[in-house]
Each structure stands twice: as C-alpha cells, then as structure tokens.
CSV table of C-alpha atoms in Angstrom, one decimal:
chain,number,residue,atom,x,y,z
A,1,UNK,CA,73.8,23.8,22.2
A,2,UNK,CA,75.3,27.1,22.2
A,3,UNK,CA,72.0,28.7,22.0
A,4,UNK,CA,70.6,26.9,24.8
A,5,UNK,CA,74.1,27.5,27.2
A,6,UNK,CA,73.5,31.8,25.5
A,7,UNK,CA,69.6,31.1,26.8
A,8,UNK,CA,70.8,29.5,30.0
A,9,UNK,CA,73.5,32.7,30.7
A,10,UNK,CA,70.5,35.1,29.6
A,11,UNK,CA,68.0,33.8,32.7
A,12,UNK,CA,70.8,33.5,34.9
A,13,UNK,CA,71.6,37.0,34.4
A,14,UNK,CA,67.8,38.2,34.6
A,15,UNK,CA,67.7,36.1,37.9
A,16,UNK,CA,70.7,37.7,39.2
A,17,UNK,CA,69.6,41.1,38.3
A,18,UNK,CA,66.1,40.8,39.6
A,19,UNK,CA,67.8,39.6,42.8
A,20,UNK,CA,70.2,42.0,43.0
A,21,UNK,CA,68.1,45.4,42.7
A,22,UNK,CA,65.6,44.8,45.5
A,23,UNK,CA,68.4,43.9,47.6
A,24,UNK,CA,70.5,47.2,46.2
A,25,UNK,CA,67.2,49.3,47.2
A,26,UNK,CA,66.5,47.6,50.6
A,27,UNK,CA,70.3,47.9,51.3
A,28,UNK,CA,69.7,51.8,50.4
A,29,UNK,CA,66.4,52.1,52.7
A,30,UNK,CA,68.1,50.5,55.6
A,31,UNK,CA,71.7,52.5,55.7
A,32,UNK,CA,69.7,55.7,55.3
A,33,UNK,CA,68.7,56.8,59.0
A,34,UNK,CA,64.9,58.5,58.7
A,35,UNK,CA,65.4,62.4,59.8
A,36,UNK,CA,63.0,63.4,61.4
A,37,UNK,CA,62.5,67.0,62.9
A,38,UNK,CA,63.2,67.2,66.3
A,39,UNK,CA,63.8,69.6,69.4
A,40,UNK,CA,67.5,68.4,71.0
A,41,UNK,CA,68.4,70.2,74.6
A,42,UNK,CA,71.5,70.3,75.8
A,43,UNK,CA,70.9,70.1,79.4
A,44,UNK,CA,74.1,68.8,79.9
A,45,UNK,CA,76.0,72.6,79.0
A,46,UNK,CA,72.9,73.6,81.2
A,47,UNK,CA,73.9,71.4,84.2
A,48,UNK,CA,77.5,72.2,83.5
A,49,UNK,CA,76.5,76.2,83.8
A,50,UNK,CA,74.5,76.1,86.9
A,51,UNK,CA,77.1,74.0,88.7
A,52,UNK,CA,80.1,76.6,87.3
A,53,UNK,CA,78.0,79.5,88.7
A,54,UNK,CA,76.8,77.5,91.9
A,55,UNK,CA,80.8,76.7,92.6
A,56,UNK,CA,81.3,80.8,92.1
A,57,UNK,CA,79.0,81.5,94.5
A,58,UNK,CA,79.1,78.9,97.4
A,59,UNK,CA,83.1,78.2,97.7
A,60,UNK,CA,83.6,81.4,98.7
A,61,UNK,CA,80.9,81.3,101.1
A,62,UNK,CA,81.3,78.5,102.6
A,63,UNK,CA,85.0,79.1,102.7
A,64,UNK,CA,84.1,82.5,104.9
A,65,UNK,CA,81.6,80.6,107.0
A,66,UNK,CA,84.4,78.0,108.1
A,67,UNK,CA,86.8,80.6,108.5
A,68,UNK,CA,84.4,82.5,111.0
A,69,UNK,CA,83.7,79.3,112.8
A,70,UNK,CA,87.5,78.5,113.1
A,71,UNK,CA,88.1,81.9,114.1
A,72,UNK,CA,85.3,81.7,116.9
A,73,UNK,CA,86.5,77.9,118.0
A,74,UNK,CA,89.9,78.6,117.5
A,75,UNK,CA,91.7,81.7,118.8
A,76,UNK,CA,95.1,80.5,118.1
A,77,UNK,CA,94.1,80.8,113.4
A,78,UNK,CA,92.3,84.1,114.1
A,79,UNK,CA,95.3,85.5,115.8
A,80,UNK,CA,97.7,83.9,112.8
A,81,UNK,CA,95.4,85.4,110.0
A,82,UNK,CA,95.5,88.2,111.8
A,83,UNK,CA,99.3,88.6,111.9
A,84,UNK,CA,99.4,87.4,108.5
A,85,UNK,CA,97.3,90.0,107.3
A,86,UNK,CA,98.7,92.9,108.9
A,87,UNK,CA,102.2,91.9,108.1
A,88,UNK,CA,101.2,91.6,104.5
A,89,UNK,CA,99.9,94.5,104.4
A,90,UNK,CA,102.5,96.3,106.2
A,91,UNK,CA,104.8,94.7,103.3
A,92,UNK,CA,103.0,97.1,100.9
A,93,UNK,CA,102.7,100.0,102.6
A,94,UNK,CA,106.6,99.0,103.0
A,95,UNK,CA,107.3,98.5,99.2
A,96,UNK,CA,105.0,101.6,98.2
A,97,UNK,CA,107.5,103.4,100.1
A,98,UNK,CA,110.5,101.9,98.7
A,99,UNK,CA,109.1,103.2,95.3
A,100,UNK,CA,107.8,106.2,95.9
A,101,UNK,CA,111.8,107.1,97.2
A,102,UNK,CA,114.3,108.1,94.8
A,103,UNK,CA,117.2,106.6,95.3
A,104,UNK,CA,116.1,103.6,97.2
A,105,UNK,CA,115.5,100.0,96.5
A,106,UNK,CA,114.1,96.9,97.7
A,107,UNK,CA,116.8,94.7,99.3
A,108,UNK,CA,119.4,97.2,98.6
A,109,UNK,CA,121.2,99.0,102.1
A,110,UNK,CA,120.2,102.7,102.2
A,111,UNK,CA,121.5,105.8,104.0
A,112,UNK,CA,119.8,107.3,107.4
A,113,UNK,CA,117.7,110.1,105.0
A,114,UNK,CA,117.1,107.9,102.5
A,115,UNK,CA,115.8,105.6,105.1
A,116,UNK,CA,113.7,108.3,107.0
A,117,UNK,CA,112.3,109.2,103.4
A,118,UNK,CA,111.2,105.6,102.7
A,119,UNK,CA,109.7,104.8,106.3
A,120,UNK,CA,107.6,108.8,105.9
A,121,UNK,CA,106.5,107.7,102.3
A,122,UNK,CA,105.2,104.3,103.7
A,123,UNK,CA,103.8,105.8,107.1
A,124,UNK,CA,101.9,108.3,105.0
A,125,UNK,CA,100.4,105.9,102.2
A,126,UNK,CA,99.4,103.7,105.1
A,127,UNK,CA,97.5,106.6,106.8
A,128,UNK,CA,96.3,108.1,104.4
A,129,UNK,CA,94.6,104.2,103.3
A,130,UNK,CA,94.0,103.9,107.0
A,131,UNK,CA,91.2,107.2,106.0
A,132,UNK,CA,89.5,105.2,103.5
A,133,UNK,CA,89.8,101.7,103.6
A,134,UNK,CA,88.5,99.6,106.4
A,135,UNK,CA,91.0,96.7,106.0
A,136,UNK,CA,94.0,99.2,106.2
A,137,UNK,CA,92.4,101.2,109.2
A,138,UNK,CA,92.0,97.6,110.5
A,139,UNK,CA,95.3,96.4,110.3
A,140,UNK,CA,96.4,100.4,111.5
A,141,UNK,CA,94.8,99.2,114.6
A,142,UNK,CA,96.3,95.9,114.8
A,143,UNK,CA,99.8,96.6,114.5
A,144,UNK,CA,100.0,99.4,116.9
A,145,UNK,CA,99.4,102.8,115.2
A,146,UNK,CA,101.5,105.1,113.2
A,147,UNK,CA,104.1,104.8,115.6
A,148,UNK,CA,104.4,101.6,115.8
A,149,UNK,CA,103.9,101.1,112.2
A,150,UNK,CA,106.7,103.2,111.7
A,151,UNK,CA,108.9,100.7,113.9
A,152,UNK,CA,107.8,97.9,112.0
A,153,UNK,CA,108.6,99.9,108.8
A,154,UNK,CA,112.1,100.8,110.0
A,155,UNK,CA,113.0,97.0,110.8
A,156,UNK,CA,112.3,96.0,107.0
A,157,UNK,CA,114.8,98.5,106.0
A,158,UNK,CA,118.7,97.5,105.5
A,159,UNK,CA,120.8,100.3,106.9
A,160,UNK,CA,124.6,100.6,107.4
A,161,UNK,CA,125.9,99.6,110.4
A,162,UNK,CA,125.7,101.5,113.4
A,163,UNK,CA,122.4,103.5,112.3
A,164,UNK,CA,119.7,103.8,115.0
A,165,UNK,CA,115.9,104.0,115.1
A,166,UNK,CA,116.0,107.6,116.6
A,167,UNK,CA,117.4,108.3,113.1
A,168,UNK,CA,115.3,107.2,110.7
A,169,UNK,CA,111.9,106.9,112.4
A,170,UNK,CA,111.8,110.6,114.8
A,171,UNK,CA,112.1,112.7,111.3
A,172,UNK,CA,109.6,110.2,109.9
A,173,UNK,CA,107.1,110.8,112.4
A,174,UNK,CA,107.8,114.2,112.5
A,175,UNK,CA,106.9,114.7,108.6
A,176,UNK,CA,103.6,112.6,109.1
A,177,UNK,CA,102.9,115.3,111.7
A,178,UNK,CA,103.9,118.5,109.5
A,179,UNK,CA,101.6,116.7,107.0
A,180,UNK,CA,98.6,116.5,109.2
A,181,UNK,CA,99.1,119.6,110.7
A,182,UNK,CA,98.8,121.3,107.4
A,183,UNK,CA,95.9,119.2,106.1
A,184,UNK,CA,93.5,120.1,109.4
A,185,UNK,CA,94.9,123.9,108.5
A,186,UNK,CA,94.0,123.8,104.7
C-alpha cells in the first residue's frame, strides 16, 4: 500500500509540475511588456513653449494696443498716465538729487544751501536725461520745463520753517544756467 500511496504522491507531483511550468512561463510572457523601438514626441513641452513665447510676445502688445485705444476714447486715463508718469519720474530725478548731495537725505529736513544743492543736482540729471532720452525730454515737456521742474523739485524737499522758494530754487536755476553757459562755450 505504501508503494501505491509513494506512486500516487509521485504522479501527483509530475501533474502539478507539468501544470505549474507552462503556467510559470505564460505568467512570465504576459507580465513582460514587448519593447519595441519607437520615436516618442513630446509635443506637449512643444505646445507648452510656443504658448510661453506667444504669451511673451502678445500680452505686451495687446496691453499697448488697449492702452492706445483707451487713451484715444478716453482722455481722462491718458491725462492720469500721463501725470503718473511724469511725477514718477520727477521722483527720480528727485531722489538722484538727494544722493548725489552730501549731507542730505530722503525724508530728512535740510538747510536753504543744502536744499538749492539737491533741487541743482536733480534739475541738472533731469536735463541733461531730457538730451538723450525721449521719455525724460517727454515728461520735461509735460511738467513745465526746467523751471517748473525745479518748483516741483523744491516742493518734495522738507525745509525749516520759514524758508522760501526764492531761496532754494533762484540759485538752482542759476547754476543750471552757469552749467549750460559753459557747455555751449567749451
């Protein structure tokens, strides 16, 4: 008997294995994917690119072109970015003066020559970008000239009490005049 059950055991077990091997390979076959050599593009980083460099180009554009048709419909904007721009840019010529002044400093109350120093530094950075650049000649124009630049200039300054614009702004003017004066002479 125990040699039939050992002959019984030893089928079973070549059954099983002849089972289990095909179905060990076919599980092998079908988990590995097939490669198979092949072009892949990436149109989507393409798309992404072309839209990046699209959005570059055209907000800006379009962002001028509405601005330009605002400024035509509306004359109200144009006159407020206008303003804005010449008062900013006013504020620079402003603070270029402040630091190009020893002893002066932004938001700090200065003396009368101190004063006349930073409004002549500013008035002379703002004329002499006036000569170059279009946008500062521009916004020369706009706000009045050097004179009344120099008015502008005076009313960003703080000043002790009792100090007039006769004070500060005459010797200021009169230095952008020595200047030009001796530039048309050199």
């Amino acid at each position: 008997m125990t040699r039939k059950l050992l002959l019984a055991a030893l089928a079973f077990a070549c059954l099983a294995v002849s089972i289990l091997i095909p179905m060990a390979a076919f599980a092998q076959v079908t988990t590995t994917p097939s490669v198979t050599p092949a072009v892949v593009i990436p149109y989507g980083e393409y798309v992404v690119a072309v839209s990046q460099l699209l959005g570059d180009i055209l907000v800006p554009l379009l962002v001028a072109v509405i601005m330009g048709l605002l400024g035509k419909s509306y004359p109200m904007v144009r006159m407020l970015v206008s303003e804005a721009l010449v008062e900013r840019t006013v504020r620079k010529w402003f603070d270029f003066g402040v630091n190009a002044t020893a002893g002066a400093m932004k938001d700090n109350t200065v003396t009368v020559p101190v004063g006349a120093e930073v409004v002549a530094n500013a008035l002379q950075r703002a004329v002499n970008r006036a000569d170059v650049n279009a946008v500062s000649s521009w916004a020369m124009d706009q706000a009045g000239g050097p004179e009344e630049v120099a008015h502008k200039l005076f009313r960003m300054l703080k000043l002790n009490q009792g100090i007039t614009v006769d004070a500060v702004v005459v010797p200021a003017l009169a230095s952008l005049s020595e200047i030009r004066a001796a530039s048309h002479v050199a």
